[in-house]
């Protein structure tokens, strides 16, 4: 708790960078729309999340929180929230056992009606959810992987409550995933290794939104970027940006930095790592630590792990005496080695969360939402964006009535069809 | 016809840059799937279109062609096609009367079954279409504006035939619109004005796919770019790329280059032009010439038009003696002042066209396609991309069975859900 | 002469883009400092050069002009000048014999005192210069190659007159060479071939100022750029920008575009060209046509030349039936295939020329300049830059007296030591 | 000393990134050329400096070291060196009194011959230098500011020993200053504030090598960049890169990030800071803390300092309750808030230092170096670059004899004239 004051100072800085959340407080705070709502969150317990939590409480909610990653908690953020605003069960460097204990605690409301904000799917004892299902108004989920599971549950009939897919709000996936990673990949690399990026060869595995952000960051910093892809469309996009598209096998021995962004498993295997240059950097910003074959590395006969500093390990192979530097033990390196995405972009994501939770709560008795997965309507997506323009000094053009008629788009939006790709 | 030899030489160069179309010839040519099909095209009669036409004829079709724009025909391309492959009714600098005559002729097959490739909606006498509807198997359309009309026709029940929306293939809208314009905006500016772009202030009206390409091109060439937008999401994207977002009124008197990309009308009015710096450049790469208030300019009392060279006019206002340079009379400047989009990116668009036409033709009796608007299935979109990778030296990674199971995506694709935004 | 009106219109456009030259007219015109001076110029006879010529005549000079390149004359520029302002001996597509005749005529003043503006060294009959030397006040020279020769002449005692090296003004070499080529390489490529640059592999031979501009242009347009270099410092600069540095042999068979910028000979040989991909583009923006082995190509047994259009030839090798596309017959492709550098950057170079000529003329009797090569003093270099800021809307900060004392730099400049590299 | 092991691990990582220094050990180590030399260094005591120190000792020198900045010492680097290799007098967060004590100790060799590596000029008691002058073989200096003083001392006859200006080696000023800052400015900003750079307005005061690196970094990260400059040439360069050039007064109230790079004083005054947006970030990467008016800020009546964390302070003005965030107390933010420049680029700078010291030592009795300031000859500058190419996978092209003759440049270099600007 000694870090609560430091956390509060950083929270105050972050608030200035999170205009969407602060606007929610201004717009909705007076009417206390979450009065009576109990919200459990399972999401990296960072400074930005703290501003989200205090936005929810400012709107009347009661909140309990745990992290969705054993390394991602910022202890000063957790301390400030625990002291001032909500129940927090999270600290940096939890064991897996502690992690599950935290999750249980965060869900343990006793009787009462709850909403849930989640990241990366529903973890823990499924039976628990069954027991809770009567009282569970709905969940909002913001990751690609988590959303995918929700759709699978919907498809096979196991979804027990309404869910809002926040990930596929444009103001989430095309901002947080893309611009967030463009910021936080170099941040994590520099904090963990101090390595000069210019002049290096960087391999980005995957060229989805996260991969696009990572590749852009490396290119801009002066690296030569090579992309690996399974999807020919994304591959062609990479080529149009001047990036080379090859397989990992083609380049494994000549690159300096490897970063996985695929959301799949078994991307960089121990046999790849053995062929890499000495001190090649291997990291993951995609999702689970199984994008990198950590198990294969840890169990490789005779391998030696030298911890340079927390989250930065050099693994030396016995035969070659050559080593690779693995960040954050193969987990999300931007959260493990740096502080995750910056406040401004998280404000976009989290404003979507607040709006999704408000929608679920307000409509809890109306029957509007069935046990299905929904996305937010486009006008709310556009509203999230609009709330972030003023901070950056932007001014929008307004359609005239005549123009609006000409293109059959309302003056106040929404401005694009549902399938528009941005 | 004297230009037919020159056209043929350029056609041969273009073929090397259009691997998608050439692959269609290789894959489908032997089975002559278009045998019996009569295809009318209404689309800029350029070198790239000529390769499309000869791909259709190589697959067995009979083809008649007109242009969809009075300035966009490349006469040497038309000459080569007319001499060697198909009936062409198009030349550069048609009058509007001539334009309609050409369109009529291209549709005039006598009795017989037809397909139609169109751009920018169905023009000409609607009664004609009614008369043709029995024989019209379907249309494929590749522009944002044209597609919009098809959906409107579908909505109000006036769509008389099946239609495939090629514009919303990812390999069209995210390539042709974006990378095509990134190439052709500076090309048109340089050919028309020889102006140095570096150091200038460029205003891009609209930040959709076309606007994104234009803004990227101007930024890369060393201009300072200001974007105008009505859509807060697109505006926020512009800001994330370091571009300023303001209204036209804010910047009209300080910018050097103005380019409209909106697909709407009345974007740059004569009153804007009067406030611009001397020799400010005004052009349109969005759609119709009504994005720029050409009528207001032409009828402004005392205005003087000085034609520097074809498609490059300086308009001088009587009071200030200050002038603006308007390109291509307000029509698409990349086609009027340069040669449109380059072959490689048009190969993506046109391979979609060939595939769409094949689909309509093959299923003409199966009832698969009703009188609705369809998009191509994602696996065909991915196929189009795949056909263009080899030319650029790319190598794709293949999913293992294990990875495929883990993320529930088939090894051979499609790799993304329908709503994925790329 | 029928093109004189067109030339005059383009001249008027160019004047708006050449604030340095127009400022010279305003500042010096009234006092007619060149009264009595006869100036011969040997320099590409373009629109921009026309503005230079008319600036010299506006200051009182009598001028005769020839081009320094058989392809670079813009006939409409020559026509306008010939009709209105000065004697011009140049047209596009001179034979070498005609070229020398033009040069002779431009130097033929009869008796009288002359100044000379040159490019690429002193050509023609050296005896002529000996005969002229009494009357020759001095020369100013603006190319890297030409300047090199002047220094060699100085070193071996054969320099017969004072010379000012304009090339090494910062406002020339770091602007014209760098930003000029960044503009004109893609311009030339697009006009000559319409090829899509994005996705291609471009090899830039040499990474001096010209090479830096070319590499930047290709990278920005979405190409993957590979640099060849002999100088390890320039090579390291390329690496820091994310470019790959290899030898031509390493990449000759995988690249799409090859551009020489070295100022040396024998860079791309016919044996290289034979190994290139079909329709690889080969061009030179460095200097003489011997950067590319045109002789080897032309005399290769069985090679076939197919002229697509003027300055764009496809050369097909007999054994492979594979061809390369050579631009501008190996001469400067930006002048042969496009219109050279844009007005704004040429205004920087040419303002240096005017200032150099004024200096030589004003000091013709003072003995200030001996038979040596000089560079312009830094305060004049800074003045040239200052004259170009207003057009781009820039505002300079002024040193306070206190700051000036602190860093021992005069408030009014010069602001940098002589060896500063910018 | 508890951090010595950690320091050693980071030293080992850095060695892999510093090929120039390691090559010096390989090439010169066996002959022990520094045998008998005593070298005092006054330079940021970082990991990279530690590799320099151990290179000097590997060549036979005895070394004593202090830092040239009270905040820049990395304690684990100092600990490793102190334990293993040399006498170190430096720690992070020295008082000014402690700083001078350290400097004294580092110079205190008792009798014996010394060399000195310095940064930022000769500090401390000038009388001390007078006493040392007999024994001082020479100094090498690597900063713009320090070099400037040496030239002033040379000019007014107070330079007491030979000096080598390492700053003006191309491989120093065009790499360390430019690419080093391009890396370390965002690094420092992110570690200190976690602020999202994309979408922000960044003002870079000064557009020399440091300013160019900073502006490039901010632009690449998605900020809109405005430059302030006194020098019209540098201003014009900024414009050519698409940056706006204005005065600080024009933009002080609309920007988000301010960074000084001028090497001058009084750039951002307290009156500027009062007009800034709330939480605007103010930092210095140029030189002394007097680029920012820290004194004015600290003594502003009623101002309140809130330390967020070490080196990150929020200063709140009493009237507006608005605050600015000042990094590193106005001192070099990349060293105060991050870890300075990365190893690879420091390897270039420090290899110049080793070569300079070797030269001074080897020629200490030959009379080659008088009491003047020298720069390293170009072939050594090129050698430094060459030593760094292999690590990045580059291959150089070799001149043929014929080409060498043609351009009168030796096959083995140097490749450029002395005045070449790169």
PDB file of C-alpha atoms in Angstrom, chain A residues 147-149 151-152 165 167-171 173-175 178-179 182 207-209 212 220 227-242 244-250 262-267 288 290 344-345 348 378 381-386 388-389 392-400 402-404 406-409 415-416 418-422, chain B residues 147-149 151-152 165 167-171 173-175 178-179 182 207-209 212 220 227-242 244-250 262-267 288 290 344-345 348 378 381-386 388-389 392-400 402-404 406-409 415-416 418-422:
ATOM      1  CA  UNK A 147     -14.102 -12.879 -28.535  1.00  0.00           C
ATOM      2  CA  UNK A 148     -13.355 -15.880 -30.661  1.00  0.00           C
ATOM      3  CA  UNK A 149     -14.259 -18.140 -27.746  1.00  0.00           C
ATOM      4  CA  UNK A 151     -18.502 -16.864 -30.744  1.00  0.00           C
ATOM      5  CA  UNK A 152     -17.607 -20.530 -30.390  1.00  0.00           C
ATOM      6  CA  UNK A 165     -17.723  -7.957 -28.338  1.00  0.00           C
ATOM      7  CA  UNK A 167     -12.758  -5.965 -29.627  1.00  0.00           C
ATOM      8  CA  UNK A 168     -14.460  -5.429 -32.942  1.00  0.00           C
ATOM      9  CA  UNK A 169     -15.401  -1.869 -32.297  1.00  0.00           C
ATOM     10  CA  UNK A 170     -13.295   0.004 -34.805  1.00  0.00           C
ATOM     11  CA  UNK A 171     -12.148   2.290 -32.039  1.00  0.00           C
ATOM     12  CA  UNK A 173      -9.230  -3.126 -32.877  1.00  0.00           C
ATOM     13  CA  UNK A 174      -7.950  -0.492 -35.294  1.00  0.00           C
ATOM     14  CA  UNK A 175      -6.558   1.691 -32.517  1.00  0.00           C
ATOM     15  CA  UNK A 178      -2.536  -1.187 -34.097  1.00  0.00           C
ATOM     16  CA  UNK A 179      -1.384   2.090 -32.594  1.00  0.00           C
ATOM     17  CA  UNK A 182       3.229   0.525 -32.521  1.00  0.00           C
ATOM     18  CA  UNK A 207       0.543  -9.066 -40.041  1.00  0.00           C
ATOM     19  CA  UNK A 208      -2.878  -8.536 -38.497  1.00  0.00           C
ATOM     20  CA  UNK A 209      -3.627  -5.332 -36.611  1.00  0.00           C
ATOM     21  CA  UNK A 212       0.881  -4.070 -38.626  1.00  0.00           C
ATOM     22  CA  UNK A 220      10.112   3.642 -38.465  1.00  0.00           C
ATOM     23  CA  UNK A 227       6.998 -10.453 -42.138  1.00  0.00           C
ATOM     24  CA  UNK A 228       5.751 -14.038 -41.927  1.00  0.00           C
ATOM     25  CA  UNK A 229       2.108 -14.673 -42.787  1.00  0.00           C
ATOM     26  CA  UNK A 230      -0.326 -17.449 -43.595  1.00  0.00           C
ATOM     27  CA  UNK A 231      -2.955 -15.136 -45.075  1.00  0.00           C
ATOM     28  CA  UNK A 232      -2.205 -14.001 -48.645  1.00  0.00           C
ATOM     29  CA  UNK A 233      -4.196 -10.780 -48.248  1.00  0.00           C
ATOM     30  CA  UNK A 234      -2.255  -9.632 -45.221  1.00  0.00           C
ATOM     31  CA  UNK A 235       0.941 -10.743 -46.954  1.00  0.00           C
ATOM     32  CA  UNK A 236       0.121  -8.561 -49.940  1.00  0.00           C
ATOM     33  CA  UNK A 237      -0.532  -5.635 -47.619  1.00  0.00           C
ATOM     34  CA  UNK A 238       2.921  -6.101 -46.110  1.00  0.00           C
ATOM     35  CA  UNK A 239       4.495  -6.101 -49.556  1.00  0.00           C
ATOM     36  CA  UNK A 240       2.725  -2.871 -50.485  1.00  0.00           C
ATOM     37  CA  UNK A 241       4.440  -1.259 -47.485  1.00  0.00           C
ATOM     38  CA  UNK A 242       7.860  -2.344 -48.709  1.00  0.00           C
ATOM     39  CA  UNK A 244       9.634  -8.567 -47.276  1.00  0.00           C
ATOM     40  CA  UNK A 245       7.413 -11.619 -46.773  1.00  0.00           C
ATOM     41  CA  UNK A 246       9.233 -14.874 -46.134  1.00  0.00           C
ATOM     42  CA  UNK A 247       8.986 -17.889 -43.873  1.00  0.00           C
ATOM     43  CA  UNK A 248      10.662 -18.008 -40.509  1.00  0.00           C
ATOM     44  CA  UNK A 249      12.924 -20.770 -41.765  1.00  0.00           C
ATOM     45  CA  UNK A 250      14.230 -18.491 -44.521  1.00  0.00           C
ATOM     46  CA  UNK A 262      -0.286 -14.265 -34.392  1.00  0.00           C
ATOM     47  CA  UNK A 263      -2.673 -15.377 -31.663  1.00  0.00           C
ATOM     48  CA  UNK A 264      -1.670 -18.903 -32.629  1.00  0.00           C
ATOM     49  CA  UNK A 265       0.700 -21.342 -30.950  1.00  0.00           C
ATOM     50  CA  UNK A 266       4.047 -22.865 -31.896  1.00  0.00           C
ATOM     51  CA  UNK A 267       5.282 -19.940 -33.928  1.00  0.00           C
ATOM     52  CA  UNK A 288      -0.375 -16.452 -24.842  1.00  0.00           C
ATOM     53  CA  UNK A 290       2.713 -20.543 -26.258  1.00  0.00           C
ATOM     54  CA  UNK A 344      -4.759   7.717 -24.799  1.00  0.00           C
ATOM     55  CA  UNK A 345      -5.330   4.602 -26.845  1.00  0.00           C
ATOM     56  CA  UNK A 348     -10.646   4.442 -26.675  1.00  0.00           C
ATOM     57  CA  UNK A 378     -21.684   2.080 -35.223  1.00  0.00           C
ATOM     58  CA  UNK A 381     -18.272   3.507 -32.049  1.00  0.00           C
ATOM     59  CA  UNK A 382     -18.211   6.894 -33.763  1.00  0.00           C
ATOM     60  CA  UNK A 383     -19.081   8.563 -30.480  1.00  0.00           C
ATOM     61  CA  UNK A 384     -16.050   6.994 -28.819  1.00  0.00           C
ATOM     62  CA  UNK A 385     -13.854   8.430 -31.545  1.00  0.00           C
ATOM     63  CA  UNK A 386     -15.493  11.829 -31.310  1.00  0.00           C
ATOM     64  CA  UNK A 388     -11.040  11.763 -28.357  1.00  0.00           C
ATOM     65  CA  UNK A 389     -10.701  14.415 -31.036  1.00  0.00           C
ATOM     66  CA  UNK A 392      -5.757  16.366 -30.148  1.00  0.00           C
ATOM     67  CA  UNK A 393      -7.002  19.700 -31.438  1.00  0.00           C
ATOM     68  CA  UNK A 394      -9.023  18.280 -34.325  1.00  0.00           C
ATOM     69  CA  UNK A 395     -12.051  19.890 -35.893  1.00  0.00           C
ATOM     70  CA  UNK A 396     -14.651  17.881 -37.813  1.00  0.00           C
ATOM     71  CA  UNK A 397     -16.398  19.002 -40.959  1.00  0.00           C
ATOM     72  CA  UNK A 398     -20.197  18.893 -40.904  1.00  0.00           C
ATOM     73  CA  UNK A 399     -22.316  17.550 -43.737  1.00  0.00           C
ATOM     74  CA  UNK A 400     -24.798  20.018 -45.171  1.00  0.00           C
ATOM     75  CA  UNK A 402     -27.879  18.814 -49.238  1.00  0.00           C
ATOM     76  CA  UNK A 403     -24.759  16.667 -49.059  1.00  0.00           C
ATOM     77  CA  UNK A 404     -26.441  14.354 -46.587  1.00  0.00           C
ATOM     78  CA  UNK A 406     -26.920  13.311 -51.918  1.00  0.00           C
ATOM     79  CA  UNK A 407     -25.054  10.423 -50.301  1.00  0.00           C
ATOM     80  CA  UNK A 408     -27.961   9.216 -48.142  1.00  0.00           C
ATOM     81  CA  UNK A 409     -26.018   9.506 -44.916  1.00  0.00           C
ATOM     82  CA  UNK A 415     -21.207   7.577 -41.643  1.00  0.00           C
ATOM     83  CA  UNK A 416     -20.259   4.148 -42.907  1.00  0.00           C
ATOM     84  CA  UNK A 418     -21.424  -1.999 -41.256  1.00  0.00           C
ATOM     85  CA  UNK A 419     -18.946  -3.804 -43.481  1.00  0.00           C
ATOM     86  CA  UNK A 420     -16.671  -0.790 -43.951  1.00  0.00           C
ATOM     87  CA  UNK A 421     -13.087  -1.684 -43.176  1.00  0.00           C
ATOM     88  CA  UNK A 422     -11.444   1.657 -42.299  1.00  0.00           C
TER      89      UNK A 422
ATOM     90  CA  UNK B 147     -22.063  -0.255 -55.369  1.00  0.00           C
ATOM     91  CA  UNK B 148     -23.954   2.161 -53.197  1.00  0.00           C
ATOM     92  CA  UNK B 149     -26.546   2.577 -55.923  1.00  0.00           C
ATOM     93  CA  UNK B 151     -27.650  -1.529 -52.659  1.00  0.00           C
ATOM     94  CA  UNK B 152     -30.190   1.278 -52.929  1.00  0.00           C
ATOM     95  CA  UNK B 165     -20.039  -5.996 -55.516  1.00  0.00           C
ATOM     96  CA  UNK B 167     -15.521  -3.004 -54.694  1.00  0.00           C
ATOM     97  CA  UNK B 168     -15.784  -4.590 -51.286  1.00  0.00           C
ATOM     98  CA  UNK B 169     -13.433  -7.407 -52.013  1.00  0.00           C
ATOM     99  CA  UNK B 170     -10.505  -6.637 -49.742  1.00  0.00           C
ATOM    100  CA  UNK B 171      -8.193  -7.108 -52.687  1.00  0.00           C
ATOM    101  CA  UNK B 173     -10.950  -1.602 -51.864  1.00  0.00           C
ATOM    102  CA  UNK B 174      -7.885  -1.953 -49.674  1.00  0.00           C
ATOM    103  CA  UNK B 175      -5.503  -2.133 -52.633  1.00  0.00           C
ATOM    104  CA  UNK B 178      -5.493   2.866 -51.233  1.00  0.00           C
ATOM    105  CA  UNK B 179      -2.254   1.915 -52.952  1.00  0.00           C
ATOM    106  CA  UNK B 182      -0.963   6.597 -53.305  1.00  0.00           C
ATOM    107  CA  UNK B 207      -9.820  10.088 -45.221  1.00  0.00           C
ATOM    108  CA  UNK B 208     -11.417   6.925 -46.534  1.00  0.00           C
ATOM    109  CA  UNK B 209      -9.340   4.406 -48.481  1.00  0.00           C
ATOM    110  CA  UNK B 212      -5.609   7.495 -46.869  1.00  0.00           C
ATOM    111  CA  UNK B 220       5.913  10.742 -48.012  1.00  0.00           C
ATOM    112  CA  UNK B 227      -7.174  16.281 -43.561  1.00  0.00           C
ATOM    113  CA  UNK B 228     -10.832  17.270 -43.537  1.00  0.00           C
ATOM    114  CA  UNK B 229     -13.343  14.660 -42.393  1.00  0.00           C
ATOM    115  CA  UNK B 230     -16.938  14.256 -41.291  1.00  0.00           C
ATOM    116  CA  UNK B 231     -16.400  10.841 -39.711  1.00  0.00           C
ATOM    117  CA  UNK B 232     -14.796  10.953 -36.256  1.00  0.00           C
ATOM    118  CA  UNK B 233     -13.278   7.480 -36.623  1.00  0.00           C
ATOM    119  CA  UNK B 234     -11.463   8.310 -39.836  1.00  0.00           C
ATOM    120  CA  UNK B 235     -10.454  11.630 -38.306  1.00  0.00           C
ATOM    121  CA  UNK B 236      -8.898   9.853 -35.352  1.00  0.00           C
ATOM    122  CA  UNK B 237      -7.012   7.566 -37.736  1.00  0.00           C
ATOM    123  CA  UNK B 238      -5.587  10.614 -39.474  1.00  0.00           C
ATOM    124  CA  UNK B 239      -4.447  12.043 -36.161  1.00  0.00           C
ATOM    125  CA  UNK B 240      -2.704   8.806 -35.228  1.00  0.00           C
ATOM    126  CA  UNK B 241      -0.641   9.179 -38.407  1.00  0.00           C
ATOM    127  CA  UNK B 242       0.472  12.656 -37.398  1.00  0.00           C
ATOM    128  CA  UNK B 244      -3.761  17.591 -38.713  1.00  0.00           C
ATOM    129  CA  UNK B 245      -7.571  17.462 -38.931  1.00  0.00           C
ATOM    130  CA  UNK B 246      -9.266  20.784 -39.576  1.00  0.00           C
ATOM    131  CA  UNK B 247     -12.059  22.181 -41.692  1.00  0.00           C
ATOM    132  CA  UNK B 248     -11.483  23.510 -45.166  1.00  0.00           C
ATOM    133  CA  UNK B 249     -12.399  26.975 -43.981  1.00  0.00           C
ATOM    134  CA  UNK B 250      -9.582  26.881 -41.420  1.00  0.00           C
ATOM    135  CA  UNK B 262     -14.985  12.117 -50.587  1.00  0.00           C
ATOM    136  CA  UNK B 263     -17.466  10.685 -53.097  1.00  0.00           C
ATOM    137  CA  UNK B 264     -19.727  13.531 -52.063  1.00  0.00           C
ATOM    138  CA  UNK B 265     -20.519  16.809 -53.811  1.00  0.00           C
ATOM    139  CA  UNK B 266     -19.844  20.469 -53.052  1.00  0.00           C
ATOM    140  CA  UNK B 267     -16.583  19.905 -51.234  1.00  0.00           C
ATOM    141  CA  UNK B 288     -17.567  12.913 -60.036  1.00  0.00           C
ATOM    142  CA  UNK B 290     -19.097  17.824 -58.664  1.00  0.00           C
ATOM    143  CA  UNK B 344      -0.100  -4.360 -60.688  1.00  0.00           C
ATOM    144  CA  UNK B 345      -2.833  -2.983 -58.459  1.00  0.00           C
ATOM    145  CA  UNK B 348      -5.983  -7.283 -58.217  1.00  0.00           C
ATOM    146  CA  UNK B 378     -13.470 -14.701 -48.800  1.00  0.00           C
ATOM    147  CA  UNK B 381     -10.623 -12.816 -52.263  1.00  0.00           C
ATOM    148  CA  UNK B 382      -7.678 -14.629 -50.698  1.00  0.00           C
ATOM    149  CA  UNK B 383      -7.040 -16.409 -53.974  1.00  0.00           C
ATOM    150  CA  UNK B 384      -6.749 -13.097 -55.787  1.00  0.00           C
ATOM    151  CA  UNK B 385      -4.122 -11.987 -53.299  1.00  0.00           C
ATOM    152  CA  UNK B 386      -2.265 -15.272 -53.561  1.00  0.00           C
ATOM    153  CA  UNK B 388      -0.037 -11.682 -56.826  1.00  0.00           C
ATOM    154  CA  UNK B 389       2.530 -12.803 -54.291  1.00  0.00           C
ATOM    155  CA  UNK B 392       6.854  -9.864 -55.624  1.00  0.00           C
ATOM    156  CA  UNK B 393       9.006 -12.714 -54.384  1.00  0.00           C
ATOM    157  CA  UNK B 394       6.932 -13.473 -51.299  1.00  0.00           C
ATOM    158  CA  UNK B 395       6.664 -16.815 -49.566  1.00  0.00           C
ATOM    159  CA  UNK B 396       3.691 -17.754 -47.388  1.00  0.00           C
ATOM    160  CA  UNK B 397       3.867 -19.691 -44.167  1.00  0.00           C
ATOM    161  CA  UNK B 398       1.622 -22.754 -43.935  1.00  0.00           C
ATOM    162  CA  UNK B 399      -0.442 -23.630 -40.903  1.00  0.00           C
ATOM    163  CA  UNK B 400       0.288 -27.001 -39.374  1.00  0.00           C
ATOM    164  CA  UNK B 402      -2.115 -28.716 -35.032  1.00  0.00           C
ATOM    165  CA  UNK B 403      -2.147 -24.939 -35.372  1.00  0.00           C
ATOM    166  CA  UNK B 404      -5.177 -25.121 -37.612  1.00  0.00           C
ATOM    167  CA  UNK B 406      -5.912 -24.705 -32.209  1.00  0.00           C
ATOM    168  CA  UNK B 407      -7.353 -21.609 -33.855  1.00  0.00           C
ATOM    169  CA  UNK B 408     -10.166 -23.404 -35.719  1.00  0.00           C
ATOM    170  CA  UNK B 409      -9.073 -22.091 -39.100  1.00  0.00           C
ATOM    171  CA  UNK B 415      -8.193 -17.169 -42.645  1.00  0.00           C
ATOM    172  CA  UNK B 416     -10.389 -14.415 -41.321  1.00  0.00           C
ATOM    173  CA  UNK B 418     -16.236 -11.955 -42.629  1.00  0.00           C
ATOM    174  CA  UNK B 419     -16.157  -8.805 -40.533  1.00  0.00           C
ATOM    175  CA  UNK B 420     -12.377  -8.628 -40.369  1.00  0.00           C
ATOM    176  CA  UNK B 421     -11.152  -5.185 -41.375  1.00  0.00           C
ATOM    177  CA  UNK B 422      -7.561  -5.761 -42.504  1.00  0.00           C
TER     178      UNK B 422
END
